[in-house]
Each structure stands twice: as structure tokens, then as C-alpha cells.
mmCIF file of C-alpha atoms in Angstrom:
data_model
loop_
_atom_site.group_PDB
_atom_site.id
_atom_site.type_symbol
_atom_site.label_atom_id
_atom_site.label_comp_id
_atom_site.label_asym_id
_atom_site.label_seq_id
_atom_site.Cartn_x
_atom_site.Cartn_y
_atom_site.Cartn_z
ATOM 1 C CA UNK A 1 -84.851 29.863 20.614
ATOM 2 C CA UNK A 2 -82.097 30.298 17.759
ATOM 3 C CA UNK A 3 -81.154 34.132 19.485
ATOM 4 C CA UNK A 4 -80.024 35.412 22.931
ATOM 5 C CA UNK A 5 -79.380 32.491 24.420
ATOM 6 C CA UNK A 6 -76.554 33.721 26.403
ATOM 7 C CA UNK A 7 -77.581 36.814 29.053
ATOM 8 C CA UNK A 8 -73.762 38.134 28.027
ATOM 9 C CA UNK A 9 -74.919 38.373 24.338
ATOM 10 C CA UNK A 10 -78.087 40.013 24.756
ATOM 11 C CA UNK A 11 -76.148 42.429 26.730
ATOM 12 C CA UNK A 12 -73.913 42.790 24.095
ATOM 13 C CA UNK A 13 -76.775 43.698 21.387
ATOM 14 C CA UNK A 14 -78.433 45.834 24.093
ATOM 15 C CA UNK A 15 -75.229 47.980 23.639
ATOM 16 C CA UNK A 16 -75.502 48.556 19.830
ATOM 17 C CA UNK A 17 -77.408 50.570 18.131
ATOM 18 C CA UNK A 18 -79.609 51.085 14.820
ATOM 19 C CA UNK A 19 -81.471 53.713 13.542
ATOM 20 C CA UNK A 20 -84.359 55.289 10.857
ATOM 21 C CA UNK A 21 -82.734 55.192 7.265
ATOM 22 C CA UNK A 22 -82.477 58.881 6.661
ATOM 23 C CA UNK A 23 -85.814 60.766 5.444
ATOM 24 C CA UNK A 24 -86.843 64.177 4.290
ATOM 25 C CA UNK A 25 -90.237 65.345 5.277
ATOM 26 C CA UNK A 26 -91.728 67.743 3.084
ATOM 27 C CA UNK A 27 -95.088 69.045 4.030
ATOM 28 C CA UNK A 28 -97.513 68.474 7.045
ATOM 29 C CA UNK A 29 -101.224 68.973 6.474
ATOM 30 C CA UNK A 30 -104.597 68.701 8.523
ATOM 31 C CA UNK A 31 -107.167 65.817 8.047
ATOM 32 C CA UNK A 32 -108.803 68.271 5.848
ATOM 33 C CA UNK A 33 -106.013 69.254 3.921
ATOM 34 C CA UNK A 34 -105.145 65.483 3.556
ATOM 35 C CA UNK A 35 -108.526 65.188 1.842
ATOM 36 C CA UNK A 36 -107.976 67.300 -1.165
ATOM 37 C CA UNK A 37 -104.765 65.133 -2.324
ATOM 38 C CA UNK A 38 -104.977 62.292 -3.418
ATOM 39 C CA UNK A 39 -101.723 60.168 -3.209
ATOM 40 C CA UNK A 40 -100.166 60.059 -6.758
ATOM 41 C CA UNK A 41 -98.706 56.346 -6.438
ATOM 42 C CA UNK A 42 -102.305 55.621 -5.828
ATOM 43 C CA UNK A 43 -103.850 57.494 -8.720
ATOM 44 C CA UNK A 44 -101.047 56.477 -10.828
ATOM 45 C CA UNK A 45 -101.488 53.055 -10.196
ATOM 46 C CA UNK A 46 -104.987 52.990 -10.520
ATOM 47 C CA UNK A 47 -105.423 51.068 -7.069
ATOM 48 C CA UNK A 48 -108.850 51.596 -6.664
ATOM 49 C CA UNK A 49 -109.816 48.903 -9.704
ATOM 50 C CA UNK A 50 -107.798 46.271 -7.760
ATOM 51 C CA UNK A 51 -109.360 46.921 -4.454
ATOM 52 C CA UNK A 52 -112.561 45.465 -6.347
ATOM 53 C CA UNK A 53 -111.269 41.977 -5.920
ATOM 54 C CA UNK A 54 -109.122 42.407 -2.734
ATOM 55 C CA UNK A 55 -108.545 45.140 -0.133
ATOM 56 C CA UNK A 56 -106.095 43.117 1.947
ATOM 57 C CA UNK A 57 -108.901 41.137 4.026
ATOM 58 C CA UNK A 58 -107.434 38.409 6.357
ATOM 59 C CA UNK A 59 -103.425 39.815 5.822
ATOM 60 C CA UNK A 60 -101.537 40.753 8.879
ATOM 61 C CA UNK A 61 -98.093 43.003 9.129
ATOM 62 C CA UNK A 62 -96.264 43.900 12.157
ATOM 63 C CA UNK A 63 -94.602 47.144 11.395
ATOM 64 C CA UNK A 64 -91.339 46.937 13.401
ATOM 65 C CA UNK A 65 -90.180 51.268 13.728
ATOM 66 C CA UNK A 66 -91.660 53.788 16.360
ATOM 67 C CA UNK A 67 -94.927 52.802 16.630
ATOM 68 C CA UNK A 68 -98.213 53.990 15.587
ATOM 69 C CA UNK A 69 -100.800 56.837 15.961
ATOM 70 C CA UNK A 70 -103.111 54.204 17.961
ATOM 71 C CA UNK A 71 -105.786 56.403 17.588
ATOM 72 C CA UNK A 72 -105.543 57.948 14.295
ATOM 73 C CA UNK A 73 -108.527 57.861 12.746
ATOM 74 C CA UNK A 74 -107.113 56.853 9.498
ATOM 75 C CA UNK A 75 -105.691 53.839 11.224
ATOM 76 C CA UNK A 76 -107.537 52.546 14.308
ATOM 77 C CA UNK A 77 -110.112 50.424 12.613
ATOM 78 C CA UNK A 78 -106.916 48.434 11.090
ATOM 79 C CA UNK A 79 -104.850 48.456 14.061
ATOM 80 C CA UNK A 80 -104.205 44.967 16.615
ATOM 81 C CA UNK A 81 -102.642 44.645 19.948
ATOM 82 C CA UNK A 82 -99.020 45.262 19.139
ATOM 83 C CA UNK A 83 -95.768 45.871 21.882
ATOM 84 C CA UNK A 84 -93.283 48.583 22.646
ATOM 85 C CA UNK A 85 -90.098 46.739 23.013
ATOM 86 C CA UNK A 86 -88.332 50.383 23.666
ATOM 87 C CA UNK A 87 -90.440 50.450 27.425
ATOM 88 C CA UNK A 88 -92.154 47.309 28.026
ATOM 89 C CA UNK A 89 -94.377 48.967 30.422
ATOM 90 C CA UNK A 90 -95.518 51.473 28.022
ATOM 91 C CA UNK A 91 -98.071 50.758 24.769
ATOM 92 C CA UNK A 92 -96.576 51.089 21.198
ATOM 93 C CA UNK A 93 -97.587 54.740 20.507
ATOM 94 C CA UNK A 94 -95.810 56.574 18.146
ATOM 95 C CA UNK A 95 -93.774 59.722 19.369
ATOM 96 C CA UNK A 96 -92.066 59.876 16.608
ATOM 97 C CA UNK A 97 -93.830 59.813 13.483
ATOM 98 C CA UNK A 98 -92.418 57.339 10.861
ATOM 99 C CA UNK A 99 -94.010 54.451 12.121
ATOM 100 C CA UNK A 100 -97.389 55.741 11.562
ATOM 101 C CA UNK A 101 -96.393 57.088 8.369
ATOM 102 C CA UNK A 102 -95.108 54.043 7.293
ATOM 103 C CA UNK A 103 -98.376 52.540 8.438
ATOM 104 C CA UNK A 104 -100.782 54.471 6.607
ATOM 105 C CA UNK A 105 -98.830 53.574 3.623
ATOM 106 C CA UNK A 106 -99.961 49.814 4.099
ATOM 107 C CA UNK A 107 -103.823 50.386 5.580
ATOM 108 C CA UNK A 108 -105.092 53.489 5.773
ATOM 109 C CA UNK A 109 -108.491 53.087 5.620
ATOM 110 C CA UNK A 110 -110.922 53.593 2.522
ATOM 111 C CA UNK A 111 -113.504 55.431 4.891
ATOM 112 C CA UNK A 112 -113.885 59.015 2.570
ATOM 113 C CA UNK A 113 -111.168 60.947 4.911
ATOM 114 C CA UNK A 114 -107.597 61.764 4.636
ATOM 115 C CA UNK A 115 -105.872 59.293 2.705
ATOM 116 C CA UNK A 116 -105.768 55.862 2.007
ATOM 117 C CA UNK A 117 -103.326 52.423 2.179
ATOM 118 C CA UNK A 118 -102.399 49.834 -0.555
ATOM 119 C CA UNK A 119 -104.467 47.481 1.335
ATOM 120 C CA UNK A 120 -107.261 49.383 3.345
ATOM 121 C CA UNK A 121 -108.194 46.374 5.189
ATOM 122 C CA UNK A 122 -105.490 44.736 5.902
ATOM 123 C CA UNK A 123 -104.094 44.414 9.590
ATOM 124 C CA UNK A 124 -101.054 46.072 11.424
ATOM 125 C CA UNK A 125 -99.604 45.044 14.595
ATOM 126 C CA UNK A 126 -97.112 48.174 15.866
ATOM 127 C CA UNK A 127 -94.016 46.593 17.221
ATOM 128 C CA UNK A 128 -92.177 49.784 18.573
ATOM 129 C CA UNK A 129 -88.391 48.955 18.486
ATOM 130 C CA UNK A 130 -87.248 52.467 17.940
ATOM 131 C CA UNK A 131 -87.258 55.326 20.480
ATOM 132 C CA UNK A 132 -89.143 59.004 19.512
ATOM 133 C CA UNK A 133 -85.314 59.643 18.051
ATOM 134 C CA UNK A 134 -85.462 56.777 15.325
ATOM 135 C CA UNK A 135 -83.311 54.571 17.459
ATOM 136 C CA UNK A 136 -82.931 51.334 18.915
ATOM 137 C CA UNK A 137 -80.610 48.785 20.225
ATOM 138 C CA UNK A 138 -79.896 45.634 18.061
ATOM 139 C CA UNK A 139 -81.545 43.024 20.684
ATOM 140 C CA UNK A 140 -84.487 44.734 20.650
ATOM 141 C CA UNK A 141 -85.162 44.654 17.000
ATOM 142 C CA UNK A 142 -84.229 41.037 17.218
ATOM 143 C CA UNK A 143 -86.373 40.327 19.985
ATOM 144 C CA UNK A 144 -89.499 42.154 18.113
ATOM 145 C CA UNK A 145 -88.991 40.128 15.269
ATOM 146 C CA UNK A 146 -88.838 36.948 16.556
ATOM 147 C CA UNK A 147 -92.213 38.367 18.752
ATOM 148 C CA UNK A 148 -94.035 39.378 15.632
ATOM 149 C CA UNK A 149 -93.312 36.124 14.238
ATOM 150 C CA UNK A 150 -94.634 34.235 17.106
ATOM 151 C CA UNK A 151 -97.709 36.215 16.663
ATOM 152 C CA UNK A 152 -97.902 34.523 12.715
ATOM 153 C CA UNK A 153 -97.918 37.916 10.888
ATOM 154 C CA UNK A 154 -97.919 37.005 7.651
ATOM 155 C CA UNK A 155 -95.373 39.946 6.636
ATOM 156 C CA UNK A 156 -92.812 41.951 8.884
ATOM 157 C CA UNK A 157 -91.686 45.614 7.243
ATOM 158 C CA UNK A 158 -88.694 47.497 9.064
ATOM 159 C CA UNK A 159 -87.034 50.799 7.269
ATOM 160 C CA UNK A 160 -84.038 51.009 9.473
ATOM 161 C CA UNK A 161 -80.274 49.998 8.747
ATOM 162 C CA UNK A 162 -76.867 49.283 9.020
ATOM 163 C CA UNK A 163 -74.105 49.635 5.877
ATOM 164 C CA UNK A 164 -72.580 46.661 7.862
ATOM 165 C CA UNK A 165 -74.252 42.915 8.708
ATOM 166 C CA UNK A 166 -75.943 42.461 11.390
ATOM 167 C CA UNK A 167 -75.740 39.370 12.552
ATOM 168 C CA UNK A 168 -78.092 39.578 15.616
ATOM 169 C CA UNK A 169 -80.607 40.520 13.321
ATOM 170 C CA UNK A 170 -80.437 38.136 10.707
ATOM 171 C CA UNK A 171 -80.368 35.017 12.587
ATOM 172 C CA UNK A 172 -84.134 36.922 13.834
ATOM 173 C CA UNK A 173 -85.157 37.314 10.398
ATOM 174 C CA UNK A 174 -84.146 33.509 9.636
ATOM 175 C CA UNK A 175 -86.381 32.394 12.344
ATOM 176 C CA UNK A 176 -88.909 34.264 10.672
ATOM 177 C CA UNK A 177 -88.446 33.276 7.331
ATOM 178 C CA UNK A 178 -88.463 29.247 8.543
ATOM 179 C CA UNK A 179 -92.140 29.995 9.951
ATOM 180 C CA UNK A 180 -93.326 31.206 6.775
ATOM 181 C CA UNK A 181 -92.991 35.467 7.642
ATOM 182 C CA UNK A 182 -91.809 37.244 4.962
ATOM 183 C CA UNK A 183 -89.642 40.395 5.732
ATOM 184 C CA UNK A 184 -89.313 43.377 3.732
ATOM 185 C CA UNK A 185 -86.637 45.970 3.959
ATOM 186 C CA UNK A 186 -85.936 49.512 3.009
ATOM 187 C CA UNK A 187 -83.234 49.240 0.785
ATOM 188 C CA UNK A 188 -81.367 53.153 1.718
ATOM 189 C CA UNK A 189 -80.939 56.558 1.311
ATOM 190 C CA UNK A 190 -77.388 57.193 0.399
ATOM 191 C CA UNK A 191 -77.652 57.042 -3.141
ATOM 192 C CA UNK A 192 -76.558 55.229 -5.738
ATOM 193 C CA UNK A 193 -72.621 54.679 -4.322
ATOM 194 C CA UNK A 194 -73.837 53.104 -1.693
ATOM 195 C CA UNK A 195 -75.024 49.290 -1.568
ATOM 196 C CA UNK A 196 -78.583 48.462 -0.255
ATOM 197 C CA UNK A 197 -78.207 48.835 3.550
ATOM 198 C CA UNK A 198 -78.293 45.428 6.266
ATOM 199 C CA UNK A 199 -80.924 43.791 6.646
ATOM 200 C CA UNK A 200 -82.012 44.727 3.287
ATOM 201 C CA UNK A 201 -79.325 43.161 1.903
ATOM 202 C CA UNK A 202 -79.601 39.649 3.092
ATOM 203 C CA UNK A 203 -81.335 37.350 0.546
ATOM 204 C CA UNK A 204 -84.051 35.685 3.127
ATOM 205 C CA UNK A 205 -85.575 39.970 2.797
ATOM 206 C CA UNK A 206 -86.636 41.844 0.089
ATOM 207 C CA UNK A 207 -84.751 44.909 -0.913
ATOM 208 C CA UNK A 208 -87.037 47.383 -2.015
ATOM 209 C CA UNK A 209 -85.930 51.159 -3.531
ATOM 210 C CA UNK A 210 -87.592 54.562 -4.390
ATOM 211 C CA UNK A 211 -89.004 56.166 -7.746
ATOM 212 C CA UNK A 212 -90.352 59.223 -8.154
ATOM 213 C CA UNK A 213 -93.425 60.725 -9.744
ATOM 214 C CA UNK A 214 -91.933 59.926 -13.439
ATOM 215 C CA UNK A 215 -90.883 56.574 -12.662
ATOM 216 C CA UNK A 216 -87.462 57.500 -12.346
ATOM 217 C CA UNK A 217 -85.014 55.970 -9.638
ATOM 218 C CA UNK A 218 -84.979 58.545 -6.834
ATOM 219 C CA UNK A 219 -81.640 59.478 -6.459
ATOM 220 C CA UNK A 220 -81.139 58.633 -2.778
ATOM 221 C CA UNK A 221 -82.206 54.895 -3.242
ATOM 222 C CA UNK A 222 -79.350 52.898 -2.837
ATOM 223 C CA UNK A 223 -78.367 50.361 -5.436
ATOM 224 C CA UNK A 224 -76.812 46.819 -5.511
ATOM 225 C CA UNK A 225 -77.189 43.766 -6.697
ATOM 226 C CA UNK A 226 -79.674 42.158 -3.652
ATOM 227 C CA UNK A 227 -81.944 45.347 -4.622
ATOM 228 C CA UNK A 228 -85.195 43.515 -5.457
ATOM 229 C CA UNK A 229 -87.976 46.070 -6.517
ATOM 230 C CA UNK A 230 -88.495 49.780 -6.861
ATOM 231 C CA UNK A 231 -91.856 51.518 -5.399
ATOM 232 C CA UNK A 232 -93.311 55.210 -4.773
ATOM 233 C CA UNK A 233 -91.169 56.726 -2.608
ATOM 234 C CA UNK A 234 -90.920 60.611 -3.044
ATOM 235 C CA UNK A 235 -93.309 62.456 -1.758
ATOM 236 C CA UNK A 236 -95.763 60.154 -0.274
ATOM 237 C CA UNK A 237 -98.836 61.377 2.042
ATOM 238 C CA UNK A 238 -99.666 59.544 5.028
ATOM 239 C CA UNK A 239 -100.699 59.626 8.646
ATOM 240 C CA UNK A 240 -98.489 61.010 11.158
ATOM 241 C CA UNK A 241 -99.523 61.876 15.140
ATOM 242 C CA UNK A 242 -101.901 63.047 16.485
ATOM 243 C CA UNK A 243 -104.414 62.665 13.339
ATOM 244 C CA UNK A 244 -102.225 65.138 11.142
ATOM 245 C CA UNK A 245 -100.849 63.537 8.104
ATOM 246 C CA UNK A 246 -97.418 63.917 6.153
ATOM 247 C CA UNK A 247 -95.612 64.215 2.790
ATOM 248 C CA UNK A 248 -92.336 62.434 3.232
ATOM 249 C CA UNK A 249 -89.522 60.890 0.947
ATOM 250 C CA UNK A 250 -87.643 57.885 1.205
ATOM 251 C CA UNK A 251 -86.944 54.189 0.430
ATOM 252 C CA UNK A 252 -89.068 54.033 3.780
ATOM 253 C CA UNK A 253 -92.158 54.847 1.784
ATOM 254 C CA UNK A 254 -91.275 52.655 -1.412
ATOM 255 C CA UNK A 255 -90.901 49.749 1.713
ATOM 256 C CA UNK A 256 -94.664 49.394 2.885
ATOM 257 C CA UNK A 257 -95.729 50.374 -0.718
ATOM 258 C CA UNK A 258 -94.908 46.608 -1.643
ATOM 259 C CA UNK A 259 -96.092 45.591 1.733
ATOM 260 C CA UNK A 260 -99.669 46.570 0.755
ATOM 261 C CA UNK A 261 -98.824 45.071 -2.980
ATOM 262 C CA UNK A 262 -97.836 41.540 -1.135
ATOM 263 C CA UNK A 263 -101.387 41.890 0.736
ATOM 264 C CA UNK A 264 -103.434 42.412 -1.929
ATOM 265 C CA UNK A 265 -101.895 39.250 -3.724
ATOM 266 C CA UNK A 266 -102.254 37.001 -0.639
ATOM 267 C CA UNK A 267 -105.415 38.521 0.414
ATOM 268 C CA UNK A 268 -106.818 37.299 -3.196
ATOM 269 C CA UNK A 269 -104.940 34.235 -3.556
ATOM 270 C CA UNK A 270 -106.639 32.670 -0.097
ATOM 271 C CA UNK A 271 -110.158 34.410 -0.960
ATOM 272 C CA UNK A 272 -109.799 31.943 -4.233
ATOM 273 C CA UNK A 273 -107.778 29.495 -2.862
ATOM 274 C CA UNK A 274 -105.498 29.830 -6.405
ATOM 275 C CA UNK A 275 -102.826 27.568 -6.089
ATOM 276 C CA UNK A 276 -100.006 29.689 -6.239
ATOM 277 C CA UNK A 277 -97.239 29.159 -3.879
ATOM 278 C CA UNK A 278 -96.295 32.047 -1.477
ATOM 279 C CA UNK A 279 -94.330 30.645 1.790
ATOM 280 C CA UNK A 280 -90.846 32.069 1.402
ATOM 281 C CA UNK A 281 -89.157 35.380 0.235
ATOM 282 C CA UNK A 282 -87.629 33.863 -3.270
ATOM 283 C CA UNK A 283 -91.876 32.791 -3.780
ATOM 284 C CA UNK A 284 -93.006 36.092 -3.462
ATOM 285 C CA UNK A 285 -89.778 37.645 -5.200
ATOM 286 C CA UNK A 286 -90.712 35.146 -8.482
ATOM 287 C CA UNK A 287 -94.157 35.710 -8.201
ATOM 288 C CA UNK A 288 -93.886 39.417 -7.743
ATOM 289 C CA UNK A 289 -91.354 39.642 -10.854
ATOM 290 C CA UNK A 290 -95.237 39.266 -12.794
ATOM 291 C CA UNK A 291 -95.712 42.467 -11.582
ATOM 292 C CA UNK A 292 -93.096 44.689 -12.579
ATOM 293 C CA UNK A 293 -92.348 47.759 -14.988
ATOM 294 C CA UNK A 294 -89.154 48.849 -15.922
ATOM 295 C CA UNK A 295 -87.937 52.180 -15.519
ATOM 296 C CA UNK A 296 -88.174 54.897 -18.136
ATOM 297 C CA UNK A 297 -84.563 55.795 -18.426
ATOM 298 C CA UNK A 298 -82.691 52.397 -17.998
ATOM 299 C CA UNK A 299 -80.196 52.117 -20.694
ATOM 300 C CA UNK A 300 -77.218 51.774 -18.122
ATOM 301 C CA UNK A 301 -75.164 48.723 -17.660
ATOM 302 C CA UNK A 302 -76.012 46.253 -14.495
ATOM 303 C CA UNK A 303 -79.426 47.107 -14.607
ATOM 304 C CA UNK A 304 -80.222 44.543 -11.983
ATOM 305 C CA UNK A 305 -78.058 46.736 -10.089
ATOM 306 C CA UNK A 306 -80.099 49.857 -10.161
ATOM 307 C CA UNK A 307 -83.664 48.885 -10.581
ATOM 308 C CA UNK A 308 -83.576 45.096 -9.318
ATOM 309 C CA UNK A 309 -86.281 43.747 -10.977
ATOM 310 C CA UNK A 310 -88.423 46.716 -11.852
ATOM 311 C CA UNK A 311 -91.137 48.986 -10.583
ATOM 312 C CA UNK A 312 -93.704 47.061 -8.727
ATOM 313 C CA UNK A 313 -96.968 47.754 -10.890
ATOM 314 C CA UNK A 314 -100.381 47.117 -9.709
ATOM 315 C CA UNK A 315 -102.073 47.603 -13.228
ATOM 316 C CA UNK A 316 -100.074 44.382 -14.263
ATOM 317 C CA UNK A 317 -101.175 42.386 -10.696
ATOM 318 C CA UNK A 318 -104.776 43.730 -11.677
ATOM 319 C CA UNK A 319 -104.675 42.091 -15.347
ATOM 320 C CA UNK A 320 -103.102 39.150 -13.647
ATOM 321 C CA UNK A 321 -106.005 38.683 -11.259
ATOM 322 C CA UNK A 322 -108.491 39.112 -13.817
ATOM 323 C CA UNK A 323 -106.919 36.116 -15.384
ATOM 324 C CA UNK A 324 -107.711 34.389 -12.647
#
């Protein structure tokens, strides 16, 4: 194995820490509550005529954060075996809430209650590396990614970060990468002084940002020029514990919005065995370029810099796969 070789090093990485990007949660609401509001970025994206092709089938995504409601009912039909790397003895339930937020985002299911994912039948494996606080220690992150790739996910998603490299960490996401997982990152929430946080920034991940109900750049999403794609990130309903559901904010949200985008497009490309190629990050990152939107106020210099390549749009994947 390319990581931890050494029992001094893992030691070391067992020492440092990482933590949740930064999030504002703005409203908690019943299962029946959930069921009167429907999420905007899937109204405004008119999801529901894509899901006629593809809903994700046969896609798998280990959610590396706090875990997940295991028995949400939004979530358990979608939900695999997954690990808690935080207590090895324990199972990867979420006592925090982000993870199963972040979850719901990707494959909530379709099933007429509370809300629904991107890709309502796609798989999740939990991988709890973060504690009920939002935090972890480097090695374990490491260790849970090079796990979730031995269990050949077909996407990793983490929203956690560092403004500085981590090199631990990347040499996990390489691993991944050189098995054919694709990782996707939050990009930040520090705004637009800041550069896309670590491991976000690394080219082998893709970056992904926050817009708002306008299509505007939220303006907590970091910028830079490794940003890749922006996505629904403000205000965002999903499941939280123990079957309650959430409105949050953050590039967190914008993360697993792509996630569920990335499904849908693999889910349809095996169903019709297209022959597109998808096996590393710069694949998807051309292919997902297709896709895009720009954003309604962009007459700024370094545009790359602020929007990467654009607003992820399923109306434009939909027209694409009726193409095909």
C-alpha cells in the first residue's frame, strides 16, 4: 500500500486534524413538513425528465463525513454496509448531521415522502471519518479512502478541508484515482479571497462551488483557478437524524449535487453501453464541461477563477442524452 507504511507516520497523521468546511443551517422541518417543499435545485433543474432515462441504477458513492441516518427512511433503501473509521467497533451512524444531509443530496429516494436525491437509486456506502463535532484525524480520512476504494465505489465525495496540502491525503486520493474512483471535493466557505480549500484543490479531484437560487455565485464559495464547477448550494433540504430533514448552505451541498449529476451520466452511459470514456477525473471534468451554464452576472476578469467552468445543468445533460 502507497500510505502508512511506517507505524511512526500513521502516528503522526493520527495527531492532525481536519474538519467540516464551515456551514449555516437554516431551518429544520418534520417528514411532513419536508413534503410540502420541494427542493428548488430540483424544480429548477427540471430533474424529474432526466430520471426517465436514468435514476442512478448500478452507481455506487462512499460518502466519506459523519455518517448517515442508517435508518432514515428517506435513505435506507439506498444505503450499503459502510465503516466508522472514528470507532471501529461502532457502525457508521450519523451523530452529527452533515453526513446524512450530504447524503440525501445524492439518493434520497423517489418514494412520495420528504424529499428526494439527484440520483434516487443510486447507492451510498457511509464511511464515517469525522466525529459528531465535524472532526477527524488526517490518517483516518486517508485510511477511509483508500477503504472505499477497495470496495470499487465508483465515486468518493468528502466536504471537509484544509487551506494547506495535505499530503497524507492526497497520496489516498491518488490511489484512488489509479483504480478508476473519482473524488469530488467541496471547494470552501471563506469566500471569494480565499482559494478552493485542500483536497479540493489538487487536480486528480474536482473542485466544486455554490450558487444560489438566481444562479449567482454564493458568496462564501471560495474561488481559484482548480475550481471546476458551480452547483445548488444555498439553502438545500435534505435528511438529517433521526428522520427530520434540513435546510442548510454551503459548498457542502453544491459537492454531492454533482455527485448525483456524475451518477446519472454513468448510470446511463453503462445502461447503453455509449462509448464515452469516463475512468479518470480530467474524463469526467471534459465530459461534464457539456453540461454547464454560465452564471448570470459574469462579466469579471479570470472567470475561470470564479465560476470554473460553469453551473452544472441537468437540462443540457437531458438534451444530451436524448441525443443519444
Amino acid at each position: 500500500m502507497v500510505l502508512g507504511t511506517r507505524r511512526f507516520k500513521k502516528m503522526k497523521n493520527k495527531n492532525k486534524k481536519i474538519k467540516l468546511l464551515p456551514y449555516k443551517r437554516e431551518d429544520v422541518l418534520t417528514i411532513q413538513d419536508a413534503a410540502q417543499k420541494a427542493g428548488w435545485e430540483i424544480t429548477a433543474f427540471n430533474l424529474p425528465k432526466a430520471w426517465e432515462f436514468t435514476q442512478g441504477e448500478g452507481v455506487t458513492v462512499a460518502v466519506l463525513d459523519t455518517g448517515a441516518d442508517l435508518e432514515h427512511e428517506d435513505l435506507i433503501i439506498n444505503l450499503l454496509p459502510g465503516k466508522n473509521f472514528v470507532n471501529l467497533k461502532a457502525s457508521p451512524q450519523d451523530d452529527n448531521g452533515h453526513g446524512s444531509h450530504v447524503t440525501g443530496i445524492i439518493c434520497a429516494s423517489n418514494n412520495e415522502i420528504g424529499v428526494v436525491g439527484v440520483a434516487p437509486k443510486t447507492k451510498v456506502i457511509p464511511v464515517k471519518v469525522l466525529d459528531k463535532n465535524g472532526t477527524g484525524n488526517l490518517q483516518n480520512v486517508a485510511d477511509g479512502i483508500i477503504w472505499a476504494t477497495d470496495q470499487k465505489v465508483d465515486f468518493i465525495t468528502m466536504s471537509l478541508g484544509s487551506p494547506n496540502p495535505i499530503p497524507v491525503i492526497h497520496e489516498a486520493i491518488k490511489y484512488a484515482e489509479s483504480k478508476g474512483v473519482i473524488v469530488f471535493c467541496a471547494a470552501g466557505n471563506a469566500g471569494k479571497t480565499h482559494q478552493i480549500f485542500y483536497p479540493a484543490n489538487y487536480k486528480e479531484t474536482i473542485g466544486i462551488g455554490a450558487i444560489d437560487e438566481n444562479f449567482n455565485r454564493a458568496n462564501f464559495s471560495c474561488t481559484g483557478d482548480d475550481l471546476d464547477f458551480l452547483a445548488p448550494g444555498v439553502k438545500i433540504l435534505s435528511t438529517v437524524p433521526t428522520n427530520w430533514y434540513a435546510v442548510l448552505s454551503g459548498t457542502s451541498m453544491a459537492n454531492p449535487f454533482v455527485v448525483g449529476m456524475a451518477s446519472l451520466l454513468l448510470s446511463f452511459k453503462r445502461k447503453n453501453n455509449l462509448n464515452i470514456k469516463l475512468e479518470t477525473s480530467e474524463d469526467y471534468r471534459e465530459q461534464l464541461k457539456k453540461y454547464t451554464t454560465q452564471i448570470p452576472d459574469n462579466n469579471f476578469s479570470g472567470k475561470k477563477f470564479f465560476e470554473g467552468f460553469g453551473i452544472i445543468d441537468p437540462r443540457k445533460m437531458q438534451e444530451w442524452i436524448k441525443n443519444n
